[in-house]
Amino acid sequence: MSDDKGMTYKDSGVISIGEEGSFKTLLHWVNKSMEGHPEVVAEVGLYATVIDVGHGLGIAMSTDGVGTKLLVAEMMGRYDTVGIDCVAMNVNDLICVGAKPLAMLDYIAVEDAEGPILGEIGKGLYDGALQAGISIPAGEVAQLREMIKGTRPGKGFDLVGTAFGVVSLCDMIVGENILAGDVVVGASSSGLHSNGYTLARKVILGKWKVDERVDELGVTAGEALLEPTVIYVKPVLEILKKTKTVKALIHITGEGFRNLQRVRSKVGFVLDDMPEWPAIFKLIQKEGGVSNAEMANTYNLGVGMCVVCAPGEADKVASIFKEHGLESWTIGKAVSDPERKIEMPGLGVVGKKDKFYKK
């Protein structure tokens, strides 16, 4: 695995929104809207917002889209899987505060509503809803010919969802009371999920055509890039029901393993037993000359969901993931660290507040 300076997410055309002054201004006004609204009990930084609706009950909400993975769907003319990704990116965030997802609303913007695109998107949304145990009772479709442009004429679209769930306020999970020695159990991902696609497309599709077989992956480039995101709802809800010491749930999405810094406890993590990377991550690093630090900043590296729990319950957590067809590993532990660093010794990198660095 490379330690040298190579291609970065920024090189592929993506800047860190959080560093932009305009984003900070946006946050100022959005946060100002919460003044006089004490019912908001989960602040910005957690995976989902929670609203106290009384009687000890909270409504959890999360909104997200699929990003530039949609461009791969356009290139392939295949739209029946990205709905799964849309559901996954939302419900996987909801469960991180301990909420049970109930429903999701979708927003689809298309360049041209003619043809099979909407029906195929709907099929994917249904498949995702089935996996998550939710309904999609309503949504919105907009045809925006002047605004939406795709990789091929008439094929552009965007797909976003907003999911809702319920959580007992006394059972909310926000990463409190994590102790040094608590372990991190990581559950397997299916690949890239829905993050880092601008870099992945530049590397993979810069060498292979979308319908060209990639020997290292065993499928075409497009098929590998369209692999749907794993939906972790059912195993995680069972873990919450059958264990007592789950202290944090971490969906490894954008910002990679720095998502572990979302916990409220003043701890760091040492991830010293990561599994072998799936082939697609190895290929991105090799073909793009991407550094270990940039890979840890951008990708899940084969681990899509992390559970922080007491050491004595790691085996139980792993067994439940296995019952649901997911491989998992005890990938590391919490350590006392007021700087809240994320160390990955096998990669020779350390994650700080802004990004991962070579040690």
Short mmCIF file of C-alpha atoms in Angstrom, two decimals:
data_model
loop_
_atom_site.label_atom_id
_atom_site.label_comp_id
_atom_site.label_asym_id
_atom_site.label_seq_id
_atom_site.Cartn_x
_atom_site.Cartn_y
_atom_site.Cartn_z
CA MET A 1 0.00 0.00 0.00
CA SER A 2 1.33 3.39 -1.03
CA ASP A 3 2.59 6.06 1.32
CA ASP A 4 3.77 8.39 -1.43
CA LYS A 5 2.03 11.56 -2.47
CA GLY A 6 -0.37 10.66 -5.26
CA MET A 7 -3.81 11.59 -6.53
CA THR A 8 -6.14 13.12 -3.96
CA TYR A 9 -9.87 13.71 -3.79
CA LYS A 10 -9.14 17.42 -4.29
CA ASP A 11 -7.13 16.62 -7.43
CA SER A 12 -10.22 14.88 -8.84
CA GLY A 13 -12.19 18.10 -8.48
CA VAL A 14 -13.74 17.89 -5.01
CA ILE A 15 -13.01 20.48 -2.34
CA SER A 16 -13.78 20.16 1.35
CA ILE A 17 -17.07 22.03 1.75
CA GLY A 18 -16.43 22.39 5.47
CA GLU A 19 -13.41 24.60 4.74
CA GLU A 20 -15.39 27.08 2.65
CA GLY A 21 -16.52 30.35 4.19
CA SER A 22 -19.86 30.17 2.41
CA PHE A 23 -20.62 26.85 4.12
CA LYS A 24 -19.89 28.38 7.51
CA THR A 25 -22.30 31.19 6.67
CA LEU A 26 -24.93 28.62 5.72
CA LEU A 27 -24.44 26.87 9.06
CA HIS A 28 -24.76 30.20 10.87
CA TRP A 29 -28.23 30.81 9.45
CA VAL A 30 -29.41 27.22 9.77
CA ASN A 31 -28.25 27.05 13.39
CA LYS A 32 -29.92 30.40 14.05
CA SER A 33 -33.23 28.82 13.03
CA MET A 34 -33.01 26.57 16.08
CA GLU A 35 -33.14 29.49 18.51
CA GLY A 36 -36.27 29.12 20.61
CA HIS A 37 -36.67 25.47 19.64
CA PRO A 38 -35.54 23.40 22.65
CA GLU A 39 -37.23 20.34 21.16
CA VAL A 40 -34.13 19.83 18.97
CA VAL A 41 -32.13 17.44 21.14
CA ALA A 42 -29.46 16.22 18.69
CA GLU A 43 -27.15 18.88 17.34
CA VAL A 44 -25.25 19.21 14.07
CA GLY A 45 -22.45 16.63 13.96
CA LEU A 46 -24.49 13.58 14.85
CA TYR A 47 -25.72 11.30 12.09
CA ALA A 48 -29.36 12.28 12.50
CA THR A 49 -31.33 15.14 13.98
CA VAL A 50 -33.68 14.16 16.81
CA ILE A 51 -36.78 16.16 17.76
CA ASP A 52 -38.40 15.68 21.17
CA VAL A 53 -42.12 15.18 20.52
CA GLY A 54 -43.00 14.48 24.16
CA HIS A 55 -43.62 11.42 26.30
CA GLY A 56 -39.94 10.48 26.11
CA LEU A 57 -40.11 9.91 22.35
CA GLY A 58 -37.89 11.40 19.66
CA ILE A 59 -38.35 11.64 15.90
CA ALA A 60 -35.04 11.08 14.11
CA MET A 61 -34.49 12.57 10.65
CA SER A 62 -31.74 12.21 8.07
CA THR A 63 -31.36 13.43 4.50
CA ASP A 64 -28.81 12.42 1.87
CA GLY A 65 -28.36 11.64 -1.80
CA VAL A 66 -26.33 9.23 -3.89
CA GLY A 67 -23.84 11.69 -5.38
CA THR A 68 -21.82 11.11 -8.53
CA LYS A 69 -22.42 7.36 -8.40
CA LEU A 70 -25.48 8.38 -10.43
CA LEU A 71 -23.19 9.28 -13.33
CA VAL A 72 -22.11 5.63 -13.53
CA ALA A 73 -25.77 4.61 -13.72
CA GLU A 74 -26.23 7.08 -16.59
CA MET A 75 -23.19 5.73 -18.42
CA MET A 76 -24.48 2.16 -18.09
CA GLY A 77 -28.11 3.01 -18.76
CA ARG A 78 -28.95 1.08 -15.60
CA TYR A 79 -31.03 2.74 -12.88
CA ASP A 80 -32.43 -0.17 -10.84
CA THR A 81 -29.83 -0.19 -8.04
CA VAL A 82 -29.22 3.45 -7.11
CA GLY A 83 -32.52 3.56 -5.22
CA ILE A 84 -30.99 1.04 -2.82
CA ASP A 85 -28.09 3.43 -2.29
CA CYS A 86 -30.46 6.32 -1.59
CA VAL A 87 -32.30 4.34 1.08
CA ALA A 88 -29.03 3.04 2.53
CA MET A 89 -27.35 6.41 2.91
CA ASN A 90 -30.31 7.66 4.93
CA VAL A 91 -31.33 4.71 7.10
CA ASN A 92 -27.73 3.79 7.92
CA ASP A 93 -27.39 7.27 9.43
CA LEU A 94 -30.66 7.00 11.37
CA ILE A 95 -29.65 3.83 13.15
CA CYS A 96 -26.44 5.50 14.38
CA VAL A 97 -28.49 7.42 16.99
CA GLY A 98 -30.33 4.24 17.96
CA ALA A 99 -33.46 5.05 15.95
CA LYS A 100 -35.71 2.52 14.24
CA PRO A 101 -36.29 3.75 10.67
CA LEU A 102 -39.96 3.95 9.64
CA ALA A 103 -40.27 5.75 6.32
CA MET A 104 -38.46 7.75 3.65
CA LEU A 105 -39.55 10.44 1.21
CA ASP A 106 -37.72 10.68 -2.11
CA TYR A 107 -36.95 13.55 -4.47
CA ILE A 108 -36.10 12.73 -8.09
CA ALA A 109 -35.05 15.41 -10.55
CA VAL A 110 -34.75 14.31 -14.17
CA GLU A 111 -33.69 15.87 -17.42
CA ASP A 112 -36.29 13.84 -19.31
CA ALA A 113 -39.13 11.89 -17.66
CA GLU A 114 -39.74 9.75 -20.75
CA GLY A 115 -38.43 6.20 -20.94
CA PRO A 116 -37.83 3.61 -18.21
CA ILE A 117 -35.69 5.69 -15.86
CA LEU A 118 -38.34 6.52 -13.24
CA GLY A 119 -39.67 2.98 -13.14
CA GLU A 120 -36.19 1.54 -12.67
CA ILE A 121 -35.37 4.04 -9.92
CA GLY A 122 -38.62 3.07 -8.24
CA LYS A 123 -37.66 -0.61 -8.32
CA GLY A 124 -34.40 0.17 -6.54
CA LEU A 125 -36.18 2.31 -3.95
CA TYR A 126 -38.54 -0.59 -3.27
CA ASP A 127 -35.67 -3.06 -2.90
CA GLY A 128 -33.94 -0.70 -0.46
CA ALA A 129 -37.14 -0.14 1.51
CA LEU A 130 -37.64 -3.89 1.77
CA GLN A 131 -34.12 -4.40 3.12
CA ALA A 132 -34.56 -1.56 5.63
CA GLY A 133 -38.07 -2.53 6.70
CA ILE A 134 -39.51 0.91 5.82
CA SER A 135 -42.12 2.40 3.51
CA ILE A 136 -41.84 5.20 0.96
CA PRO A 137 -45.27 6.80 1.33
CA ALA A 138 -44.64 9.95 -0.72
CA GLY A 139 -42.08 11.91 -2.69
CA GLU A 140 -41.56 14.40 -5.49
CA VAL A 141 -40.54 14.15 -9.14
CA ALA A 142 -39.38 17.21 -11.08
CA GLN A 143 -38.49 17.43 -14.76
CA LEU A 144 -35.81 20.12 -15.07
CA ARG A 145 -34.51 20.09 -18.63
CA GLU A 146 -32.71 23.44 -18.26
CA MET A 147 -30.98 22.50 -15.00
CA ILE A 148 -30.19 18.76 -15.05
CA LYS A 149 -27.59 17.61 -17.57
CA GLY A 150 -26.16 14.11 -17.64
CA THR A 151 -23.38 12.18 -19.31
CA ARG A 152 -25.67 11.53 -22.28
CA PRO A 153 -28.42 13.73 -23.74
CA GLY A 154 -31.66 13.39 -21.82
CA LYS A 155 -30.24 10.98 -19.23
CA GLY A 156 -29.34 13.34 -16.37
CA PHE A 157 -30.97 12.89 -12.98
CA ASP A 158 -30.50 13.41 -9.25
CA LEU A 159 -31.86 11.31 -6.40
CA VAL A 160 -32.21 12.36 -2.75
CA GLY A 161 -34.08 10.98 0.24
CA THR A 162 -35.19 12.08 3.71
CA ALA A 163 -35.77 9.29 6.19
CA PHE A 164 -37.62 9.31 9.50
CA GLY A 165 -37.47 7.06 12.53
CA VAL A 166 -38.31 6.88 16.21
CA VAL A 167 -36.08 6.57 19.25
CA SER A 168 -36.67 6.58 22.96
CA LEU A 169 -34.84 9.67 24.21
CA CYS A 170 -33.38 7.74 27.11
CA ASP A 171 -31.94 5.21 24.66
CA MET A 172 -30.36 7.63 22.18
CA ILE A 173 -26.83 6.69 21.16
CA VAL A 174 -24.43 9.61 20.83
CA GLY A 175 -21.07 8.08 21.71
CA GLU A 176 -21.07 8.95 25.42
CA ASN A 177 -19.33 7.01 28.21
CA ILE A 178 -16.81 5.31 25.92
CA LEU A 179 -13.92 4.02 28.00
CA ALA A 180 -10.34 3.21 27.07
CA GLY A 181 -10.34 -0.47 26.13
CA ASP A 182 -13.83 -0.50 24.61
CA VAL A 183 -13.61 -2.27 21.26
CA VAL A 184 -14.59 -1.36 17.72
CA VAL A 185 -16.35 -4.09 15.74
CA GLY A 186 -16.43 -3.34 12.03
CA ALA A 187 -18.97 -4.87 9.65
CA SER A 188 -18.09 -5.50 6.02
CA SER A 189 -19.02 -3.13 3.22
CA SER A 190 -19.92 -4.17 -0.33
CA GLY A 191 -17.31 -1.87 -1.84
CA LEU A 192 -17.29 1.88 -2.33
CA HIS A 193 -20.91 2.27 -1.14
CA SER A 194 -21.75 5.86 -2.20
CA ASN A 195 -18.63 7.83 -1.31
CA GLY A 196 -15.49 8.97 -3.07
CA TYR A 197 -16.90 8.48 -6.55
CA THR A 198 -15.34 11.51 -8.18
CA LEU A 199 -11.91 10.09 -7.42
CA ALA A 200 -12.94 6.48 -8.13
CA ARG A 201 -14.41 7.37 -11.52
CA LYS A 202 -11.37 9.39 -12.51
CA VAL A 203 -9.07 6.46 -11.68
CA ILE A 204 -11.13 3.45 -12.80
CA LEU A 205 -12.90 4.95 -15.81
CA GLY A 206 -9.72 6.73 -16.80
CA LYS A 207 -8.28 3.32 -17.66
CA TRP A 208 -11.26 1.06 -18.40
CA LYS A 209 -14.47 1.70 -20.29
CA VAL A 210 -17.62 1.39 -18.22
CA ASP A 211 -18.57 -1.90 -19.96
CA GLU A 212 -15.03 -3.30 -20.01
CA ARG A 213 -14.19 -6.26 -17.79
CA VAL A 214 -11.56 -5.57 -15.12
CA ASP A 215 -9.70 -8.77 -14.33
CA GLU A 216 -8.77 -7.68 -10.81
CA LEU A 217 -12.47 -7.13 -10.01
CA GLY A 218 -13.98 -10.05 -11.90
CA VAL A 219 -16.71 -7.82 -13.39
CA THR A 220 -16.95 -4.79 -15.66
CA ALA A 221 -15.81 -1.42 -14.34
CA GLY A 222 -19.39 -0.18 -14.30
CA GLU A 223 -20.72 -3.20 -12.42
CA ALA A 224 -18.06 -2.78 -9.73
CA LEU A 225 -18.82 0.92 -9.35
CA LEU A 226 -22.59 0.31 -9.19
CA GLU A 227 -22.44 -2.34 -6.43
CA PRO A 228 -25.22 -1.23 -4.02
CA THR A 229 -24.54 0.07 -0.52
CA VAL A 230 -25.13 -2.39 2.32
CA ILE A 231 -28.17 -1.60 4.47
CA TYR A 232 -27.30 -2.35 8.09
CA VAL A 233 -30.70 -1.69 9.70
CA LYS A 234 -31.82 -5.20 10.58
CA PRO A 235 -28.57 -6.47 12.16
CA VAL A 236 -28.00 -3.23 14.06
CA LEU A 237 -31.53 -3.16 15.49
CA GLU A 238 -31.04 -6.75 16.63
CA ILE A 239 -27.68 -5.84 18.19
CA LEU A 240 -29.33 -3.00 20.11
CA LYS A 241 -32.03 -5.37 21.32
CA LYS A 242 -29.76 -8.22 22.38
CA THR A 243 -26.76 -6.37 23.86
CA LYS A 244 -26.39 -3.84 26.66
CA THR A 245 -23.17 -1.93 26.09
CA VAL A 246 -23.36 -0.44 22.58
CA LYS A 247 -21.91 3.04 23.09
CA ALA A 248 -21.56 4.26 19.51
CA LEU A 249 -22.60 3.33 16.00
CA ILE A 250 -20.48 4.79 13.21
CA HIS A 251 -21.48 4.78 9.55
CA ILE A 252 -18.24 5.02 7.56
CA THR A 253 -19.16 7.42 4.75
CA GLY A 254 -17.58 10.66 3.56
CA GLU A 255 -14.43 11.56 5.56
CA GLY A 256 -13.69 7.84 5.94
CA PHE A 257 -12.59 6.70 9.37
CA ARG A 258 -12.59 10.23 10.78
CA ASN A 259 -16.31 9.55 11.29
CA LEU A 260 -15.20 7.92 14.56
CA GLN A 261 -14.57 11.44 15.84
CA ARG A 262 -18.33 12.07 15.90
CA VAL A 263 -18.58 10.41 19.33
CA ARG A 264 -19.09 12.73 22.28
CA SER A 265 -16.54 10.98 24.49
CA LYS A 266 -13.05 12.46 24.65
CA VAL A 267 -11.34 9.36 23.32
CA GLY A 268 -9.28 8.42 20.33
CA PHE A 269 -9.20 5.10 18.52
CA VAL A 270 -6.41 2.77 17.47
CA LEU A 271 -7.51 0.63 14.53
CA ASP A 272 -4.71 -1.91 14.55
CA ASP A 273 -6.45 -4.98 13.13
CA MET A 274 -8.15 -3.85 9.92
CA PRO A 275 -9.17 -6.53 7.42
CA GLU A 276 -7.55 -6.86 4.02
CA TRP A 277 -8.84 -4.26 1.58
CA PRO A 278 -11.36 -5.43 -1.03
CA ALA A 279 -9.99 -5.47 -4.56
CA ILE A 280 -11.57 -2.20 -5.70
CA PHE A 281 -9.73 -0.18 -3.04
CA LYS A 282 -6.42 -1.81 -3.92
CA LEU A 283 -7.04 -0.99 -7.57
CA ILE A 284 -7.88 2.67 -6.90
CA GLN A 285 -4.72 3.07 -4.86
CA LYS A 286 -2.52 1.29 -7.39
CA GLU A 287 -3.84 2.95 -10.54
CA GLY A 288 -4.22 6.40 -8.99
CA GLY A 289 -1.08 6.36 -6.86
CA VAL A 290 -3.34 7.34 -3.94
CA SER A 291 -1.64 7.60 -0.54
CA ASN A 292 -2.74 5.61 2.50
CA ALA A 293 -3.74 8.84 4.21
CA GLU A 294 -5.98 9.85 1.30
CA MET A 295 -7.55 6.38 1.16
CA ALA A 296 -8.38 6.56 4.88
CA ASN A 297 -9.75 10.09 4.39
CA THR A 298 -12.07 9.07 1.56
CA TYR A 299 -13.12 5.41 1.68
CA ASN A 300 -14.52 2.76 4.00
CA LEU A 301 -11.74 0.31 2.98
CA GLY A 302 -14.09 -2.65 3.41
CA VAL A 303 -15.69 -1.61 6.73
CA GLY A 304 -19.04 0.13 6.34
CA MET A 305 -20.42 0.20 9.89
CA CYS A 306 -18.64 0.24 13.26
CA VAL A 307 -20.04 -0.71 16.66
CA VAL A 308 -18.23 0.52 19.78
CA CYS A 309 -19.03 -1.71 22.74
CA ALA A 310 -17.55 -3.30 25.85
CA PRO A 311 -14.99 -6.05 25.06
CA GLY A 312 -17.22 -8.77 26.48
CA GLU A 313 -19.92 -8.18 23.88
CA ALA A 314 -17.78 -8.12 20.75
CA ASP A 315 -18.42 -11.80 20.00
CA LYS A 316 -22.17 -11.34 20.34
CA VAL A 317 -22.11 -8.35 17.98
CA ALA A 318 -20.07 -10.34 15.46
CA SER A 319 -22.40 -13.32 15.66
CA ILE A 320 -25.45 -11.16 14.89
CA PHE A 321 -23.74 -9.62 11.88
CA LYS A 322 -22.87 -13.15 10.72
CA GLU A 323 -26.49 -14.27 11.08
CA HIS A 324 -27.39 -11.48 8.67
CA GLY A 325 -24.75 -12.53 6.15
CA LEU A 326 -22.14 -9.91 7.05
CA GLU A 327 -18.53 -10.58 7.92
CA SER A 328 -17.15 -8.53 10.80
CA TRP A 329 -13.94 -8.06 12.74
CA THR A 330 -12.74 -6.48 15.98
CA ILE A 331 -10.69 -3.82 14.22
CA GLY A 332 -9.43 -1.78 17.17
CA LYS A 333 -10.15 -0.12 20.48
CA ALA A 334 -10.78 3.20 22.18
CA VAL A 335 -7.88 4.90 23.94
CA SER A 336 -7.65 7.87 26.28
CA ASP A 337 -6.80 10.83 24.06
CA PRO A 338 -8.10 14.40 24.51
CA GLU A 339 -7.02 15.13 20.90
CA ARG A 340 -9.39 12.36 19.70
CA LYS A 341 -6.96 11.05 17.08
CA ILE A 342 -7.68 8.02 14.89
CA GLU A 343 -4.53 5.94 14.50
CA MET A 344 -4.24 3.25 11.83
CA PRO A 345 -0.80 1.67 12.44
CA GLY A 346 -1.07 -0.78 9.55
CA LEU A 347 -1.34 2.14 7.14
CA GLY A 348 1.13 4.37 8.98
CA VAL A 349 -1.42 7.20 9.24
CA VAL A 350 -3.14 9.21 11.96
CA GLY A 351 -6.44 11.04 11.63
CA LYS A 352 -6.75 14.47 13.21
CA LYS A 353 -9.59 16.98 13.12
CA ASP A 354 -9.13 17.98 9.49
CA LYS A 355 -7.76 14.86 7.78
CA PHE A 356 -5.46 11.85 7.96
CA TYR A 357 -1.70 12.39 7.84
CA LYS A 358 1.28 10.12 7.31
CA LYS A 359 2.88 9.40 10.70
#
